[in-house]
């Protein structure tokens, strides 16, 4: 059996998505900037995709710009907002994705901003009182960059509360919504966030596709200069088949969002309860429950002589999951997220992340292999 439980890293392309992409990989290859029929055809496909995304997020079409994914969108917002709005302070956290932490570090190194890291509780949640203090202190000179959901531990942020706080103090707010777009309803008329980002490959769309939402009363300057594509916001011939696939994937996910949510959540709960029966000393890293992504289960396993090999052992058994090591020494950098949590360094951490393609049978197989691993490890440690 082969089990893929690394869906927070990327997901399989949905066959219905591939189907709508195919014509643009074959006969509909016109450059959307060309004025002839071939070009008009692909231009219309891009605008239709934009309309779909805007509709599902309750945004206007003029607020959606296509990019190559979550990393580009975050870089665009952070770097361009700093220049355009004379931002002097970025308020963020130590557990953002590197597509946020690294540009913030670069901006600070360049002397453009001062970075402030909000305090987190022992489960990795933003301490709201600390955020309120920072936002009140730096107000209109600040940009707040906090992710809607953490890709490693799954914690969800109260994005409405943060958006309202920023609004109250005149601060800009960018939320990396890469792990929540197409998984949770997002209503941009109700949530006064200024910028969000999305990536198609996190919801069964193609890799190298994404978008940035820029609220209509805000403007950013482009990161790439060249042609006038994306209304001068992003130069370069558009990834038409990718854009068409992105919109189809988002549409399919949102059309079934409640069904997928409850199925995937039940998979997560099942794996947790079965693992707990098999290996009682497991712990959850981050939140568990409604304030956590239903797609992510980050588990801390007891330390033993073999725990370093846990993730390799899963791989040998054809189980794909992510290692989330808290270790900081040597060449193994470990997870910058887990490092911020009070986890014993000797424990082995595994992020299991689910999709609608997973089954209970797959999870039974994972539990059986984990149980076997711990039984062997237990015996070996008794011998040595
Ligand atoms: C929370 C989060 N932000 C941003 C990204 C980067 O997205 P992309 O791979 O599309 O650049 C990822 C992907 O790992 C992510 O999980």
Short mmCIF file of C-alpha atoms and ligand atoms in Angstrom, two decimals:
data_model
loop_
_atom_site.label_atom_id
_atom_site.label_comp_id
_atom_site.label_asym_id
_atom_site.label_seq_id
_atom_site.Cartn_x
_atom_site.Cartn_y
_atom_site.Cartn_z
CA UNK A 1 0.00 0.00 0.00
CA UNK A 2 1.14 3.57 -0.72
CA UNK A 3 -0.19 6.30 1.54
CA UNK A 4 0.17 10.01 0.88
CA UNK A 5 -0.32 12.05 4.04
CA UNK A 6 1.63 15.16 3.07
CA UNK A 7 -1.22 17.22 1.66
CA UNK A 8 -0.16 20.39 3.46
CA UNK A 9 3.01 20.25 1.34
CA UNK A 10 1.10 19.70 -1.87
CA UNK A 11 -1.92 17.82 -3.20
CA UNK A 12 -2.61 15.59 -6.18
CA UNK A 13 -4.04 17.29 -9.26
CA UNK A 14 -7.76 16.60 -9.51
CA UNK A 15 -8.61 14.81 -12.80
CA UNK A 16 -11.41 17.32 -13.49
CA UNK A 17 -8.83 20.10 -13.15
CA UNK A 18 -6.51 18.44 -15.64
CA UNK A 19 -9.43 18.10 -18.03
CA UNK A 20 -10.15 21.85 -18.11
CA UNK A 21 -6.44 22.61 -18.45
CA UNK A 22 -5.85 20.30 -21.42
CA UNK A 23 -7.22 22.52 -24.21
CA UNK A 24 -4.86 25.30 -23.10
CA UNK A 25 -1.91 22.91 -23.17
CA UNK A 26 -2.81 21.86 -26.70
CA UNK A 27 -4.87 23.79 -29.22
CA UNK A 28 -5.64 27.01 -27.29
CA UNK A 29 -2.14 28.38 -27.01
CA UNK A 30 -2.59 32.02 -28.02
CA UNK A 31 -0.80 34.75 -26.13
CA UNK A 32 -3.50 36.61 -24.16
CA UNK A 33 -1.87 39.92 -25.08
CA UNK A 34 -2.36 39.25 -28.81
CA UNK A 35 -5.33 40.95 -30.36
CA UNK A 36 -6.21 38.13 -32.78
CA UNK A 37 -8.70 35.35 -32.08
CA UNK A 38 -6.18 32.99 -30.45
CA UNK A 39 -5.22 35.69 -28.00
CA UNK A 40 -8.78 36.81 -27.32
CA UNK A 41 -9.70 33.22 -26.49
CA UNK A 42 -7.03 32.80 -23.83
CA UNK A 43 -7.57 36.32 -22.49
CA UNK A 44 -11.25 35.45 -21.98
CA UNK A 45 -10.25 32.24 -20.13
CA UNK A 46 -8.08 34.24 -17.72
CA UNK A 47 -10.83 36.74 -17.03
CA UNK A 48 -13.34 33.95 -16.47
CA UNK A 49 -10.97 32.35 -13.95
CA UNK A 50 -10.52 35.69 -12.18
CA UNK A 51 -14.29 36.08 -11.96
CA UNK A 52 -14.64 32.61 -10.42
CA UNK A 53 -12.04 33.29 -7.74
CA UNK A 54 -13.51 36.72 -6.96
CA UNK A 55 -17.00 35.22 -6.67
CA UNK A 56 -16.03 32.50 -4.19
CA UNK A 57 -14.08 34.91 -1.99
CA UNK A 58 -16.68 37.66 -2.29
CA UNK A 59 -14.14 40.06 -3.76
CA UNK A 60 -14.33 42.12 -6.92
CA UNK A 61 -12.52 40.96 -10.05
CA UNK A 62 -10.20 43.98 -9.94
CA UNK A 63 -8.85 42.80 -6.59
CA UNK A 64 -7.49 39.42 -7.79
CA UNK A 65 -4.05 39.21 -9.41
CA UNK A 66 -2.55 35.93 -10.61
CA UNK A 67 0.94 34.99 -9.46
CA UNK A 68 3.12 31.87 -9.37
CA UNK A 69 1.91 30.93 -5.88
CA UNK A 70 2.06 31.68 -2.20
CA UNK A 71 5.72 32.71 -2.09
CA UNK A 72 5.46 35.29 -4.86
CA UNK A 73 2.24 36.72 -3.44
CA UNK A 74 3.76 37.18 0.02
CA UNK A 75 6.93 38.76 -1.39
CA UNK A 76 4.87 41.11 -3.53
CA UNK A 77 2.76 42.30 -0.61
CA UNK A 78 5.57 42.66 1.90
CA UNK A 79 8.15 44.32 -0.34
CA UNK A 80 5.76 46.55 -2.26
CA UNK A 81 3.61 47.66 0.68
CA UNK A 82 6.73 48.78 2.53
CA UNK A 83 7.70 51.04 -0.38
CA UNK A 84 4.25 52.24 -1.31
CA UNK A 85 2.94 52.95 2.20
CA UNK A 86 6.18 53.94 3.91
CA UNK A 87 5.76 51.07 6.37
CA UNK A 88 8.32 51.34 9.16
CA UNK A 89 7.31 48.38 11.32
CA UNK A 90 6.32 44.84 10.42
CA UNK A 91 4.49 42.98 13.17
CA UNK A 92 4.67 39.27 12.55
CA UNK A 93 5.43 35.97 14.31
CA UNK A 94 8.37 33.58 14.42
CA UNK A 95 6.21 30.74 13.06
CA UNK A 96 5.16 32.23 9.72
CA UNK A 97 6.07 30.36 6.54
CA UNK A 98 9.55 31.27 5.29
CA UNK A 99 7.96 33.15 2.40
CA UNK A 100 7.08 35.74 5.05
CA UNK A 101 9.90 35.43 7.60
CA UNK A 102 12.69 35.67 5.02
CA UNK A 103 11.43 38.78 3.14
CA UNK A 104 10.83 40.43 6.55
CA UNK A 105 14.44 39.64 7.53
CA UNK A 106 15.69 41.02 4.21
CA UNK A 107 13.66 44.22 4.61
CA UNK A 108 15.06 44.65 8.09
CA UNK A 109 18.62 44.00 6.91
CA UNK A 110 18.14 46.66 4.23
CA UNK A 111 17.22 49.12 7.01
CA UNK A 112 13.72 49.66 5.66
CA UNK A 113 11.70 48.33 8.58
CA UNK A 114 11.95 47.15 12.12
CA UNK A 115 10.49 43.68 12.71
CA UNK A 116 8.46 42.93 15.83
CA UNK A 117 7.55 39.37 16.77
CA UNK A 118 4.33 38.88 18.65
CA UNK A 119 4.42 36.60 21.69
CA UNK A 120 2.96 33.12 21.31
CA UNK A 121 1.46 30.86 23.93
CA UNK A 122 2.78 27.34 24.60
CA UNK A 123 0.61 25.91 21.79
CA UNK A 124 1.82 28.47 19.26
CA UNK A 125 -1.18 30.82 19.31
CA UNK A 126 -0.76 34.56 18.96
CA UNK A 127 -1.27 36.24 22.33
CA UNK A 128 -3.85 38.84 21.39
CA UNK A 129 -2.98 41.26 24.22
CA UNK A 130 0.60 41.39 22.96
CA UNK A 131 -0.58 41.95 19.39
CA UNK A 132 -2.92 44.73 20.56
CA UNK A 133 -0.04 46.40 22.35
CA UNK A 134 2.17 46.30 19.23
CA UNK A 135 -0.54 47.43 16.81
CA UNK A 136 -1.57 50.28 19.13
CA UNK A 137 2.07 51.34 19.46
CA UNK A 138 2.98 51.41 15.75
CA UNK A 139 -0.49 52.05 14.23
CA UNK A 140 -0.44 53.54 10.74
CA UNK A 141 3.31 52.92 10.32
CA UNK A 142 2.79 49.18 10.71
CA UNK A 143 2.07 46.23 8.49
CA UNK A 144 0.82 43.13 10.31
CA UNK A 145 1.75 39.84 8.63
CA UNK A 146 0.12 36.87 10.34
CA UNK A 147 -0.94 33.65 8.69
CA UNK A 148 -4.54 32.45 8.79
CA UNK A 149 -3.42 28.88 9.48
CA UNK A 150 -0.02 27.49 10.29
CA UNK A 151 1.10 24.90 7.75
CA UNK A 152 3.08 22.82 10.28
CA UNK A 153 0.94 22.72 13.41
CA UNK A 154 -2.39 23.75 11.88
CA UNK A 155 -3.27 26.53 14.33
CA UNK A 156 -5.97 28.88 13.07
CA UNK A 157 -5.83 32.62 13.71
CA UNK A 158 -8.94 34.68 14.44
CA UNK A 159 -8.45 36.60 11.20
CA UNK A 160 -11.54 38.79 11.76
CA UNK A 161 -10.33 39.91 15.17
CA UNK A 162 -6.87 40.76 13.80
CA UNK A 163 -8.34 42.55 10.77
CA UNK A 164 -10.59 44.66 12.99
CA UNK A 165 -7.74 45.46 15.33
CA UNK A 166 -5.61 46.65 12.39
CA UNK A 167 -8.51 48.69 11.05
CA UNK A 168 -9.00 50.38 14.40
CA UNK A 169 -5.36 51.50 14.49
CA UNK A 170 -4.87 52.21 10.77
CA UNK A 171 -2.35 49.38 10.27
CA UNK A 172 -2.10 47.33 7.09
CA UNK A 173 -2.90 43.63 7.39
CA UNK A 174 -1.61 40.81 5.18
CA UNK A 175 -2.70 37.27 5.99
CA UNK A 176 -1.05 34.29 4.33
CA UNK A 177 -4.18 32.23 3.63
CA UNK A 178 -2.41 29.55 1.58
CA UNK A 179 -3.59 26.75 3.88
CA UNK A 180 -7.18 28.00 4.23
CA UNK A 181 -8.22 29.22 0.76
CA UNK A 182 -10.56 26.60 -0.75
CA UNK A 183 -10.68 24.75 2.59
CA UNK A 184 -12.62 27.33 4.63
CA UNK A 185 -15.16 29.88 3.43
CA UNK A 186 -13.53 33.33 3.19
CA UNK A 187 -15.76 36.37 2.79
CA UNK A 188 -13.66 39.40 1.94
CA UNK A 189 -16.62 41.73 2.37
CA UNK A 190 -16.87 40.68 6.02
CA UNK A 191 -13.17 40.34 6.88
CA UNK A 192 -11.43 43.71 6.47
CA UNK A 193 -8.01 42.23 5.65
CA UNK A 194 -6.05 44.23 3.05
CA UNK A 195 -4.10 41.45 1.36
CA UNK A 196 -4.36 37.66 1.21
CA UNK A 197 -2.57 34.96 -0.79
CA UNK A 198 -3.50 31.60 -2.29
CA UNK A 199 -1.71 28.71 -4.02
CA UNK A 200 -3.45 26.24 -6.36
CA UNK A 201 -1.37 23.20 -5.45
CA UNK A 202 -2.72 23.19 -1.88
CA UNK A 203 -6.23 22.33 -3.08
CA UNK A 204 -5.73 19.88 -5.97
CA UNK A 205 -4.79 22.54 -8.50
CA UNK A 206 -1.56 22.84 -10.48
CA UNK A 207 1.76 23.83 -8.94
CA UNK A 208 3.23 27.23 -9.78
CA UNK A 209 -0.16 28.93 -9.68
CA UNK A 210 -1.64 31.33 -7.19
CA UNK A 211 -3.08 34.72 -6.60
CA UNK A 212 -2.89 37.74 -4.41
CA UNK A 213 -5.92 39.73 -3.27
CA UNK A 214 -5.27 43.45 -3.01
CA UNK A 215 -8.21 45.40 -1.57
CA UNK A 216 -9.45 48.00 -4.01
CA UNK A 217 -8.53 50.96 -1.80
CA UNK A 218 -4.94 49.75 -1.62
CA UNK A 219 -2.36 49.75 -4.36
CA UNK A 220 0.93 47.98 -4.68
CA UNK A 221 3.72 48.41 -7.17
CA UNK A 222 4.83 45.38 -9.20
CA UNK A 223 7.65 43.08 -8.17
CA UNK A 224 8.41 42.19 -11.80
CA UNK A 225 8.69 44.88 -14.46
CA UNK A 226 8.01 44.26 -18.12
CA UNK A 227 4.77 43.93 -20.04
CA UNK A 228 1.42 45.27 -18.89
CA UNK A 229 -0.10 41.90 -17.89
CA UNK A 230 -2.28 41.72 -14.77
CA UNK A 231 -3.08 45.41 -15.13
CA UNK A 232 0.62 46.28 -14.78
CA UNK A 233 0.92 44.39 -11.48
CA UNK A 234 2.73 41.31 -12.77
CA UNK A 235 4.68 41.35 -16.00
CA UNK A 236 5.18 38.19 -18.06
CA UNK A 237 3.04 36.03 -20.33
CA UNK A 238 0.34 34.43 -18.22
CA UNK A 239 0.33 30.77 -17.18
CA UNK A 240 -3.04 30.24 -18.86
CA UNK A 241 -3.53 26.51 -18.25
CA UNK A 242 -2.36 27.01 -14.67
CA UNK A 243 -4.77 29.89 -14.08
CA UNK A 244 -7.68 27.93 -15.59
CA UNK A 245 -6.76 24.91 -13.42
CA UNK A 246 -6.43 27.06 -10.30
CA UNK A 247 -9.93 28.47 -10.73
CA UNK A 248 -11.44 25.04 -11.42
CA UNK A 249 -9.74 23.55 -8.35
CA UNK A 250 -10.97 26.38 -6.15
CA UNK A 251 -14.49 26.06 -7.52
CA UNK A 252 -14.60 22.28 -6.98
CA UNK A 253 -13.30 22.58 -3.42
CA UNK A 254 -15.75 25.34 -2.49
CA UNK A 255 -18.72 23.63 -4.12
CA UNK A 256 -18.16 20.67 -1.78
CA UNK A 257 -16.53 22.48 1.11
CA UNK A 258 -18.80 21.18 3.90
CA UNK A 259 -18.72 17.59 2.65
CA UNK A 260 -14.90 17.60 2.30
CA UNK A 261 -14.50 19.37 5.64
CA UNK A 262 -16.48 16.79 7.58
CA UNK A 263 -14.91 13.80 5.80
CA UNK A 264 -11.32 15.03 6.23
CA UNK A 265 -11.96 16.07 9.84
CA UNK A 266 -13.22 12.56 10.58
CA UNK A 267 -10.02 11.11 9.08
CA UNK A 268 -7.92 13.34 11.31
CA UNK A 269 -9.91 12.39 14.41
CA UNK A 270 -9.74 8.71 13.52
CA UNK A 271 -5.97 8.73 13.08
CA UNK A 272 -5.48 10.57 16.34
CA UNK A 273 -7.70 8.22 18.35
CA UNK A 274 -6.17 5.10 16.79
CA UNK A 275 -2.63 6.34 17.36
CA UNK A 276 -3.49 7.17 20.93
CA UNK A 277 -4.75 3.61 21.50
CA UNK A 278 -1.58 2.18 19.93
CA UNK A 279 0.99 4.52 21.49
CA UNK A 280 -0.50 6.18 24.57
CA UNK A 281 2.37 8.61 25.15
CA UNK A 282 1.73 10.68 22.01
CA UNK A 283 0.99 14.41 22.22
CA UNK A 284 -0.38 16.93 19.78
CA UNK A 285 1.82 19.82 18.69
CA UNK A 286 -0.29 22.96 18.37
CA UNK A 287 -4.05 23.12 18.77
CA UNK A 288 -6.52 20.30 18.36
CA UNK A 289 -10.18 21.01 17.60
CA UNK A 290 -12.01 23.88 15.95
CA UNK A 291 -9.05 26.25 16.26
CA UNK A 292 -6.92 23.89 14.18
CA UNK A 293 -6.86 22.98 10.47
CA UNK A 294 -8.93 19.86 9.84
CA UNK A 295 -6.29 18.87 7.28
CA UNK A 296 -3.30 18.79 9.67
CA UNK A 297 -2.36 16.57 12.62
CA UNK A 298 1.07 17.22 14.06
CA UNK A 299 1.99 14.48 16.51
CA UNK A 300 4.85 14.25 18.94
CA UNK A 301 5.93 10.66 19.54
CA UNK A 302 7.83 9.41 22.57
CA UNK A 303 11.59 9.42 22.42
CA UNK A 304 13.42 6.15 22.01
CA UNK A 305 16.74 5.03 20.54
CA UNK A 306 15.23 4.88 17.08
CA UNK A 307 13.02 7.95 17.02
CA UNK A 308 15.43 9.71 14.63
CA UNK A 309 14.47 7.06 12.10
CA UNK A 310 10.73 7.34 12.45
CA UNK A 311 10.13 9.35 9.31
CA UNK A 312 12.48 7.10 7.28
CA UNK A 313 10.66 4.10 8.63
CA UNK A 314 7.38 5.54 7.40
CA UNK A 315 8.97 6.20 4.01
CA UNK A 316 10.31 2.64 3.78
CA UNK A 317 6.74 1.51 4.33
CA UNK A 318 5.51 3.80 1.53
CA UNK A 319 3.92 6.31 3.87
CA UNK A 320 4.59 9.93 2.95
CA UNK A 321 4.40 12.35 5.86
CA UNK A 322 6.52 15.28 6.98
CA UNK A 323 9.16 15.31 9.64
CA UNK A 324 8.87 18.17 12.02
CA UNK A 325 12.03 18.04 14.01
CA UNK A 326 12.64 20.56 16.76
CA UNK A 327 16.37 19.94 16.64
CA UNK A 328 18.68 22.89 16.08
CA UNK A 329 22.13 21.39 15.91
CA UNK A 330 24.36 20.30 13.04
CA UNK A 331 23.25 20.49 9.45
CA UNK A 332 19.69 19.46 10.34
CA UNK A 333 18.04 22.81 10.89
CA UNK A 334 14.80 21.38 12.16
CA UNK A 335 11.49 23.15 12.13
CA UNK A 336 11.53 26.85 12.94
CA UNK A 337 7.90 26.43 14.05
CA UNK A 338 8.42 23.57 16.51
CA UNK A 339 11.47 25.33 17.89
CA UNK A 340 9.14 28.04 19.21
CA UNK A 341 7.11 25.49 21.17
CA UNK A 342 8.11 23.87 24.44
CA UNK A 343 8.73 20.40 22.97
CA UNK A 344 11.31 18.03 24.40
CA UNK A 345 14.01 17.85 21.70
CA UNK A 346 14.33 14.07 21.98
CA UNK A 347 10.74 13.41 20.84
CA UNK A 348 9.99 12.62 17.21
CA UNK A 349 7.43 14.82 15.49
CA UNK A 350 5.41 13.90 12.44
CA UNK A 351 2.99 16.08 10.50
CA UNK A 352 0.25 14.01 8.91
CA UNK A 353 -1.85 16.07 6.51
CA UNK A 354 -4.96 14.80 4.82
CA UNK A 355 -7.05 15.28 1.70
CA UNK A 356 -10.34 14.00 0.38
CA UNK A 357 -8.41 11.24 -1.42
CA UNK A 358 -7.34 9.53 1.82
CA UNK A 359 -9.21 6.56 3.28
CA UNK A 360 -9.69 4.90 6.68
CA UNK A 361 -7.91 1.79 5.36
CA UNK A 362 -4.82 3.88 4.68
CA UNK A 363 -4.91 5.19 8.24
CA UNK A 364 -5.22 1.66 9.65
CA UNK A 365 -2.09 0.76 7.69
CA UNK A 366 -0.24 3.79 9.13
CA UNK A 367 -1.24 2.89 12.70
CA UNK A 368 -0.17 -0.72 12.20
CA UNK A 369 3.25 0.39 10.95
CA UNK A 370 3.66 2.92 13.76
CA UNK A 371 2.73 0.29 16.31
CA UNK A 372 5.25 -2.11 14.80
CA UNK A 373 7.94 0.54 14.87
CA UNK A 374 7.36 1.28 18.54
CA UNK A 375 7.22 -2.39 19.47
CA UNK A 376 10.58 -3.05 17.77
CA UNK A 377 12.09 0.12 19.18
CA UNK A 378 10.91 -0.86 22.66
CA UNK A 379 12.48 -4.34 22.36
CA UNK A 380 15.75 -2.92 21.04
CA UNK A 381 16.04 -0.41 23.83
CA UNK A 382 15.47 -3.21 26.36
CA UNK A 383 18.31 -5.24 24.82
CA UNK A 384 20.84 -2.41 24.64
C1 LIG B 1 1.33 28.72 4.73
C2 LIG B 1 2.08 28.69 3.44
N1 LIG B 1 2.43 29.86 2.86
C3 LIG B 1 3.08 29.88 1.69
C4 LIG B 1 3.46 28.73 1.05
C5 LIG B 1 4.23 28.82 -0.23
O1 LIG B 1 3.40 28.59 -1.32
P1 LIG B 1 4.02 28.23 -2.75
O2 LIG B 1 4.62 26.88 -2.63
O3 LIG B 1 2.85 28.26 -3.67
O4 LIG B 1 5.02 29.28 -3.08
C6 LIG B 1 3.12 27.50 1.62
C7 LIG B 1 3.53 26.23 0.97
O5 LIG B 1 4.23 25.43 1.52
C8 LIG B 1 2.41 27.47 2.84
O6 LIG B 1 2.08 26.33 3.43
#
